[in-house]
Amino acid sequence: MNMLAAAIAVGLGALGAGIGNGLIVNGTVSGIARQPELRGTLQTTMFIGVALVEALPIIAVVIAFMAM
């Protein structure tokens, strides 16, 4: 049962991060399309957001290891 809980935690964490990254990149591309002169600022903000979202699967893996 612990293995199933660990697999679900990692899978949902990865799914959530994938959706979150897609939304962040979608917003950034839309913003760059509307205002190309803000490309650098938007990309910087996007990379920070992606890094924060990517922390979720890492935390999920740690929790999965703790559950096992």
Tab-separated table of N, CA, C and O in Angstrom:
chain	number	residue	atom	x	y	z
A	1	MET	N	0.823	-1.190	0.000
A	1	MET	CA	0.000	0.000	0.000
A	1	MET	C	0.870	1.257	0.000
A	1	MET	O	0.506	2.252	-0.612
A	2	ASN	N	1.999	1.189	0.708
A	2	ASN	CA	2.900	2.339	0.728
A	2	ASN	C	3.481	2.625	-0.645
A	2	ASN	O	3.672	3.788	-1.011
A	3	MET	N	3.751	1.571	-1.396
A	3	MET	CA	4.295	1.753	-2.742
A	3	MET	C	3.273	2.428	-3.655
A	3	MET	O	3.622	3.293	-4.461
A	4	LEU	N	2.003	2.055	-3.508
A	4	LEU	CA	0.958	2.675	-4.307
A	4	LEU	C	0.812	4.148	-3.947
A	4	LEU	O	0.678	4.997	-4.827
A	5	ALA	N	0.868	4.463	-2.667
A	5	ALA	CA	0.772	5.861	-2.234
A	5	ALA	C	1.946	6.673	-2.777
A	5	ALA	O	1.776	7.820	-3.208
A	6	ALA	N	3.138	6.086	-2.763
A	6	ALA	CA	4.317	6.778	-3.280
A	6	ALA	C	4.191	7.021	-4.784
A	6	ALA	O	4.498	8.107	-5.281
A	7	ALA	N	3.702	6.020	-5.506
A	7	ALA	CA	3.541	6.165	-6.957
A	7	ALA	C	2.495	7.229	-7.294
A	7	ALA	O	2.692	8.035	-8.209
A	8	ILE	N	1.412	7.256	-6.547
A	8	ILE	CA	0.377	8.268	-6.787
A	8	ILE	C	0.907	9.659	-6.475
A	8	ILE	O	0.648	10.618	-7.213
A	9	ALA	N	1.660	9.796	-5.386
A	9	ALA	CA	2.202	11.102	-5.010
A	9	ALA	C	3.148	11.639	-6.080
A	9	ALA	O	3.059	12.810	-6.469
A	10	VAL	N	4.026	10.802	-6.572
A	10	VAL	CA	4.975	11.240	-7.595
A	10	VAL	C	4.251	11.516	-8.910
A	10	VAL	O	4.521	12.529	-9.582
A	11	GLY	N	3.300	10.666	-9.270
A	11	GLY	CA	2.569	10.855	-10.522
A	11	GLY	C	1.745	12.127	-10.528
A	11	GLY	O	1.765	12.891	-11.501
A	12	LEU	N	1.024	12.379	-9.449
A	12	LEU	CA	0.218	13.601	-9.386
A	12	LEU	C	1.094	14.846	-9.285
A	12	LEU	O	0.749	15.895	-9.824
A	13	GLY	N	2.220	14.717	-8.606
A	13	GLY	CA	3.143	15.850	-8.550
A	13	GLY	C	3.694	16.202	-9.923
A	13	GLY	O	3.770	17.372	-10.300
A	14	ALA	N	4.043	15.186	-10.685
A	14	ALA	CA	4.555	15.422	-12.039
A	14	ALA	C	3.460	15.960	-12.951
A	14	ALA	O	3.709	16.852	-13.776
A	15	LEU	N	2.242	15.445	-12.808
A	15	LEU	CA	1.128	15.928	-13.622
A	15	LEU	C	0.837	17.398	-13.325
A	15	LEU	O	0.673	18.211	-14.236
A	16	GLY	N	0.805	17.742	-12.049
A	16	GLY	CA	0.560	19.134	-11.668
A	16	GLY	C	1.646	20.069	-12.160
A	16	GLY	O	1.364	21.177	-12.626
A	17	ALA	N	2.884	19.623	-12.074
A	17	ALA	CA	3.991	20.454	-12.552
A	17	ALA	C	3.931	20.631	-14.063
A	17	ALA	O	4.206	21.718	-14.575
A	18	GLY	N	3.558	19.584	-14.784
A	18	GLY	CA	3.442	19.689	-16.231
A	18	GLY	C	2.363	20.675	-16.646
A	18	GLY	O	2.566	21.503	-17.542
A	19	ILE	N	1.221	20.611	-15.978
A	19	ILE	CA	0.140	21.549	-16.282
A	19	ILE	C	0.553	22.970	-15.919
A	19	ILE	O	0.330	23.918	-16.674
A	20	GLY	N	1.180	23.121	-14.761
A	20	GLY	CA	1.619	24.448	-14.327
A	20	GLY	C	2.645	25.054	-15.267
A	20	GLY	O	2.557	26.241	-15.616
A	21	ASN	N	3.604	24.256	-15.686
A	21	ASN	CA	4.610	24.759	-16.629
A	21	ASN	C	3.971	25.154	-17.960
A	21	ASN	O	4.343	26.168	-18.557
A	22	GLY	N	3.012	24.367	-18.415
A	22	GLY	CA	2.329	24.707	-19.657
A	22	GLY	C	1.589	26.033	-19.563
A	22	GLY	O	1.639	26.852	-20.487
A	23	LEU	N	0.925	26.257	-18.449
A	23	LEU	CA	0.206	27.521	-18.264
A	23	LEU	C	1.160	28.711	-18.176
A	23	LEU	O	0.884	29.790	-18.720
A	24	ILE	N	2.282	28.514	-17.489
A	24	ILE	CA	3.259	29.603	-17.359
A	24	ILE	C	3.852	29.966	-18.717
A	24	ILE	O	3.935	31.147	-19.084
A	25	VAL	N	4.256	28.958	-19.476
A	25	VAL	CA	4.858	29.224	-20.786
A	25	VAL	C	3.819	29.807	-21.744
A	25	VAL	O	4.127	30.721	-22.518
A	26	ASN	N	2.584	29.333	-21.665
A	26	ASN	CA	1.527	29.873	-22.502
A	26	ASN	C	1.324	31.362	-22.221
A	26	ASN	O	1.226	32.168	-23.145
A	27	GLY	N	1.281	31.729	-20.960
A	27	GLY	CA	1.122	33.137	-20.609
A	27	GLY	C	2.297	33.984	-21.063
A	27	GLY	O	2.120	35.122	-21.521
A	28	THR	N	3.483	33.435	-20.945
A	28	THR	CA	4.673	34.174	-21.358
A	28	THR	C	4.689	34.391	-22.868
A	28	THR	O	4.967	35.503	-23.340
A	29	VAL	N	4.384	33.355	-23.624
A	29	VAL	CA	4.370	33.486	-25.085
A	29	VAL	C	3.294	34.482	-25.520
A	29	VAL	O	3.517	35.300	-26.416
A	30	SER	N	2.136	34.440	-24.863
A	30	SER	CA	1.071	35.398	-25.190
A	30	SER	C	1.511	36.828	-24.876
A	30	SER	O	1.255	37.750	-25.652
A	31	GLY	N	2.179	36.997	-23.747
A	31	GLY	CA	2.664	38.327	-23.385
A	31	GLY	C	3.724	38.839	-24.340
A	31	GLY	O	3.725	40.023	-24.705
A	32	ILE	N	4.626	37.963	-24.768
A	32	ILE	CA	5.673	38.371	-25.722
A	32	ILE	C	5.047	38.697	-27.069
A	32	ILE	O	5.484	39.623	-27.758
A	33	ALA	N	3.995	37.964	-27.450
A	33	ALA	CA	3.332	38.243	-28.729
A	33	ALA	C	2.660	39.614	-28.700
A	33	ALA	O	2.634	40.321	-29.710
A	34	ARG	N	2.126	39.993	-27.533
A	34	ARG	CA	1.454	41.292	-27.431
A	34	ARG	C	2.441	42.449	-27.296
A	34	ARG	O	2.220	43.518	-27.843
A	35	GLN	N	3.512	42.224	-26.522
A	35	GLN	CA	4.497	43.283	-26.289
A	35	GLN	C	5.906	42.706	-26.416
A	35	GLN	O	6.527	42.339	-25.415
A	36	PRO	N	6.432	42.650	-27.630
A	36	PRO	CA	7.744	42.042	-27.847
A	36	PRO	C	8.878	42.759	-27.105
A	36	PRO	O	9.895	42.144	-26.803
A	37	GLU	N	8.718	44.036	-26.799
A	37	GLU	CA	9.797	44.773	-26.130
A	37	GLU	C	9.991	44.321	-24.684
A	37	GLU	O	11.029	44.599	-24.080
A	38	LEU	N	9.030	43.606	-24.111
A	38	LEU	CA	9.148	43.114	-22.727
A	38	LEU	C	9.657	41.672	-22.662
A	38	LEU	O	9.532	41.018	-21.636
A	39	ARG	N	10.239	41.202	-23.744
A	39	ARG	CA	10.660	39.799	-23.829
A	39	ARG	C	11.601	39.398	-22.696
A	39	ARG	O	11.398	38.371	-22.046
A	40	GLY	N	12.602	40.177	-22.429
A	40	GLY	CA	13.578	39.835	-21.394
A	40	GLY	C	12.963	39.761	-20.011
A	40	GLY	O	13.216	38.821	-19.248
A	41	THR	N	12.138	40.735	-19.684
A	41	THR	CA	11.486	40.751	-18.376
A	41	THR	C	10.534	39.572	-18.217
A	41	THR	O	10.506	38.914	-17.170
A	42	LEU	N	9.763	39.299	-19.273
A	42	LEU	CA	8.817	38.192	-19.200
A	42	LEU	C	9.530	36.850	-19.106
A	42	LEU	O	9.091	35.969	-18.375
A	43	GLN	N	10.625	36.698	-19.823
A	43	GLN	CA	11.359	35.432	-19.756
A	43	GLN	C	11.967	35.216	-18.376
A	43	GLN	O	11.945	34.101	-17.856
A	44	THR	N	12.484	36.276	-17.783
A	44	THR	CA	13.052	36.157	-16.451
A	44	THR	C	11.988	35.724	-15.455
A	44	THR	O	12.203	34.809	-14.647
A	45	THR	N	10.829	36.364	-15.526
A	45	THR	CA	9.730	36.004	-14.635
A	45	THR	C	9.261	34.578	-14.900
A	45	THR	O	8.943	33.831	-13.964
A	46	MET	N	9.245	34.175	-16.174
A	46	MET	CA	8.835	32.822	-16.517
A	46	MET	C	9.787	31.791	-15.913
A	46	MET	O	9.353	30.792	-15.348
A	47	PHE	N	11.094	32.035	-16.025
A	47	PHE	CA	12.059	31.077	-15.499
A	47	PHE	C	11.944	30.950	-13.986
A	47	PHE	O	12.080	29.856	-13.428
A	48	ILE	N	11.684	32.051	-13.299
A	48	ILE	CA	11.496	31.991	-11.849
A	48	ILE	C	10.245	31.179	-11.527
A	48	ILE	O	10.245	30.332	-10.631
A	49	GLY	N	9.164	31.424	-12.269
A	49	GLY	CA	7.928	30.672	-12.052
A	49	GLY	C	8.091	29.187	-12.332
A	49	GLY	O	7.603	28.350	-11.568
A	50	VAL	N	8.771	28.853	-13.399
A	50	VAL	CA	8.998	27.446	-13.732
A	50	VAL	C	9.840	26.770	-12.653
A	50	VAL	O	9.577	25.630	-12.263
A	51	ALA	N	10.838	27.479	-12.141
A	51	ALA	CA	11.674	26.905	-11.079
A	51	ALA	C	10.849	26.639	-9.827
A	51	ALA	O	11.026	25.599	-9.167
A	52	LEU	N	9.952	27.549	-9.488
A	52	LEU	CA	9.108	27.345	-8.313
A	52	LEU	C	8.137	26.191	-8.524
A	52	LEU	O	7.887	25.401	-7.598
A	53	VAL	N	7.590	26.071	-9.737
A	53	VAL	CA	6.663	24.977	-10.024
A	53	VAL	C	7.402	23.639	-10.002
A	53	VAL	O	6.857	22.630	-9.559
A	54	GLU	N	8.632	23.603	-10.466
A	54	GLU	CA	9.398	22.362	-10.494
A	54	GLU	C	9.777	21.875	-9.100
A	54	GLU	O	10.191	20.728	-8.930
A	55	ALA	N	9.642	22.726	-8.101
A	55	ALA	CA	9.908	22.286	-6.733
A	55	ALA	C	8.847	21.285	-6.279
A	55	ALA	O	9.121	20.429	-5.429
A	56	LEU	N	7.636	21.360	-6.832
A	56	LEU	CA	6.550	20.474	-6.431
A	56	LEU	C	6.874	18.993	-6.653
A	56	LEU	O	6.719	18.189	-5.728
A	57	PRO	N	7.333	18.575	-7.848
A	57	PRO	CA	7.650	17.151	-7.999
A	57	PRO	C	8.816	16.702	-7.131
A	57	PRO	O	8.849	15.556	-6.685
A	58	ILE	N	9.743	17.596	-6.868
A	58	ILE	CA	10.855	17.229	-5.995
A	58	ILE	C	10.348	16.966	-4.589
A	58	ILE	O	10.743	15.985	-3.937
A	59	ILE	N	9.454	17.816	-4.112
A	59	ILE	CA	8.863	17.611	-2.790
A	59	ILE	C	8.037	16.328	-2.782
A	59	ILE	O	8.039	15.579	-1.801
A	60	ALA	N	7.320	16.047	-3.876
A	60	ALA	CA	6.527	14.825	-3.963
A	60	ALA	C	7.409	13.583	-3.894
A	60	ALA	O	7.041	12.592	-3.251
A	61	VAL	N	8.563	13.624	-4.520
A	61	VAL	CA	9.486	12.481	-4.465
A	61	VAL	C	10.006	12.286	-3.040
A	61	VAL	O	10.086	11.159	-2.545
A	62	VAL	N	10.318	13.374	-2.363
A	62	VAL	CA	10.790	13.275	-0.987
A	62	VAL	C	9.711	12.677	-0.095
A	62	VAL	O	9.973	11.790	0.734
A	63	ILE	N	8.470	13.127	-0.260
A	63	ILE	CA	7.368	12.585	0.533
A	63	ILE	C	7.142	11.115	0.198
A	63	ILE	O	6.854	10.304	1.080
A	64	ALA	N	7.299	10.758	-1.084
A	64	ALA	CA	7.143	9.355	-1.475
A	64	ALA	C	8.206	8.479	-0.820
A	64	ALA	O	7.903	7.375	-0.343
A	65	PHE	N	9.423	8.966	-0.759
A	65	PHE	CA	10.480	8.195	-0.091
A	65	PHE	C	10.201	8.080	1.403
A	65	PHE	O	10.479	7.051	2.018
A	66	MET	N	9.656	9.133	1.993
A	66	MET	CA	9.329	9.075	3.408
A	66	MET	C	8.181	8.088	3.669
A	66	MET	O	8.146	7.439	4.715
A	67	ALA	N	7.247	7.970	2.725
A	67	ALA	CA	6.114	7.054	2.893
A	67	ALA	C	6.556	5.602	2.772
A	67	ALA	O	5.927	4.721	3.347
A	68	MET	N	7.634	5.375	2.019
A	68	MET	CA	8.104	4.003	1.850
A	68	MET	C	8.963	3.663	3.016
A	68	MET	O	9.203	3.047	3.737
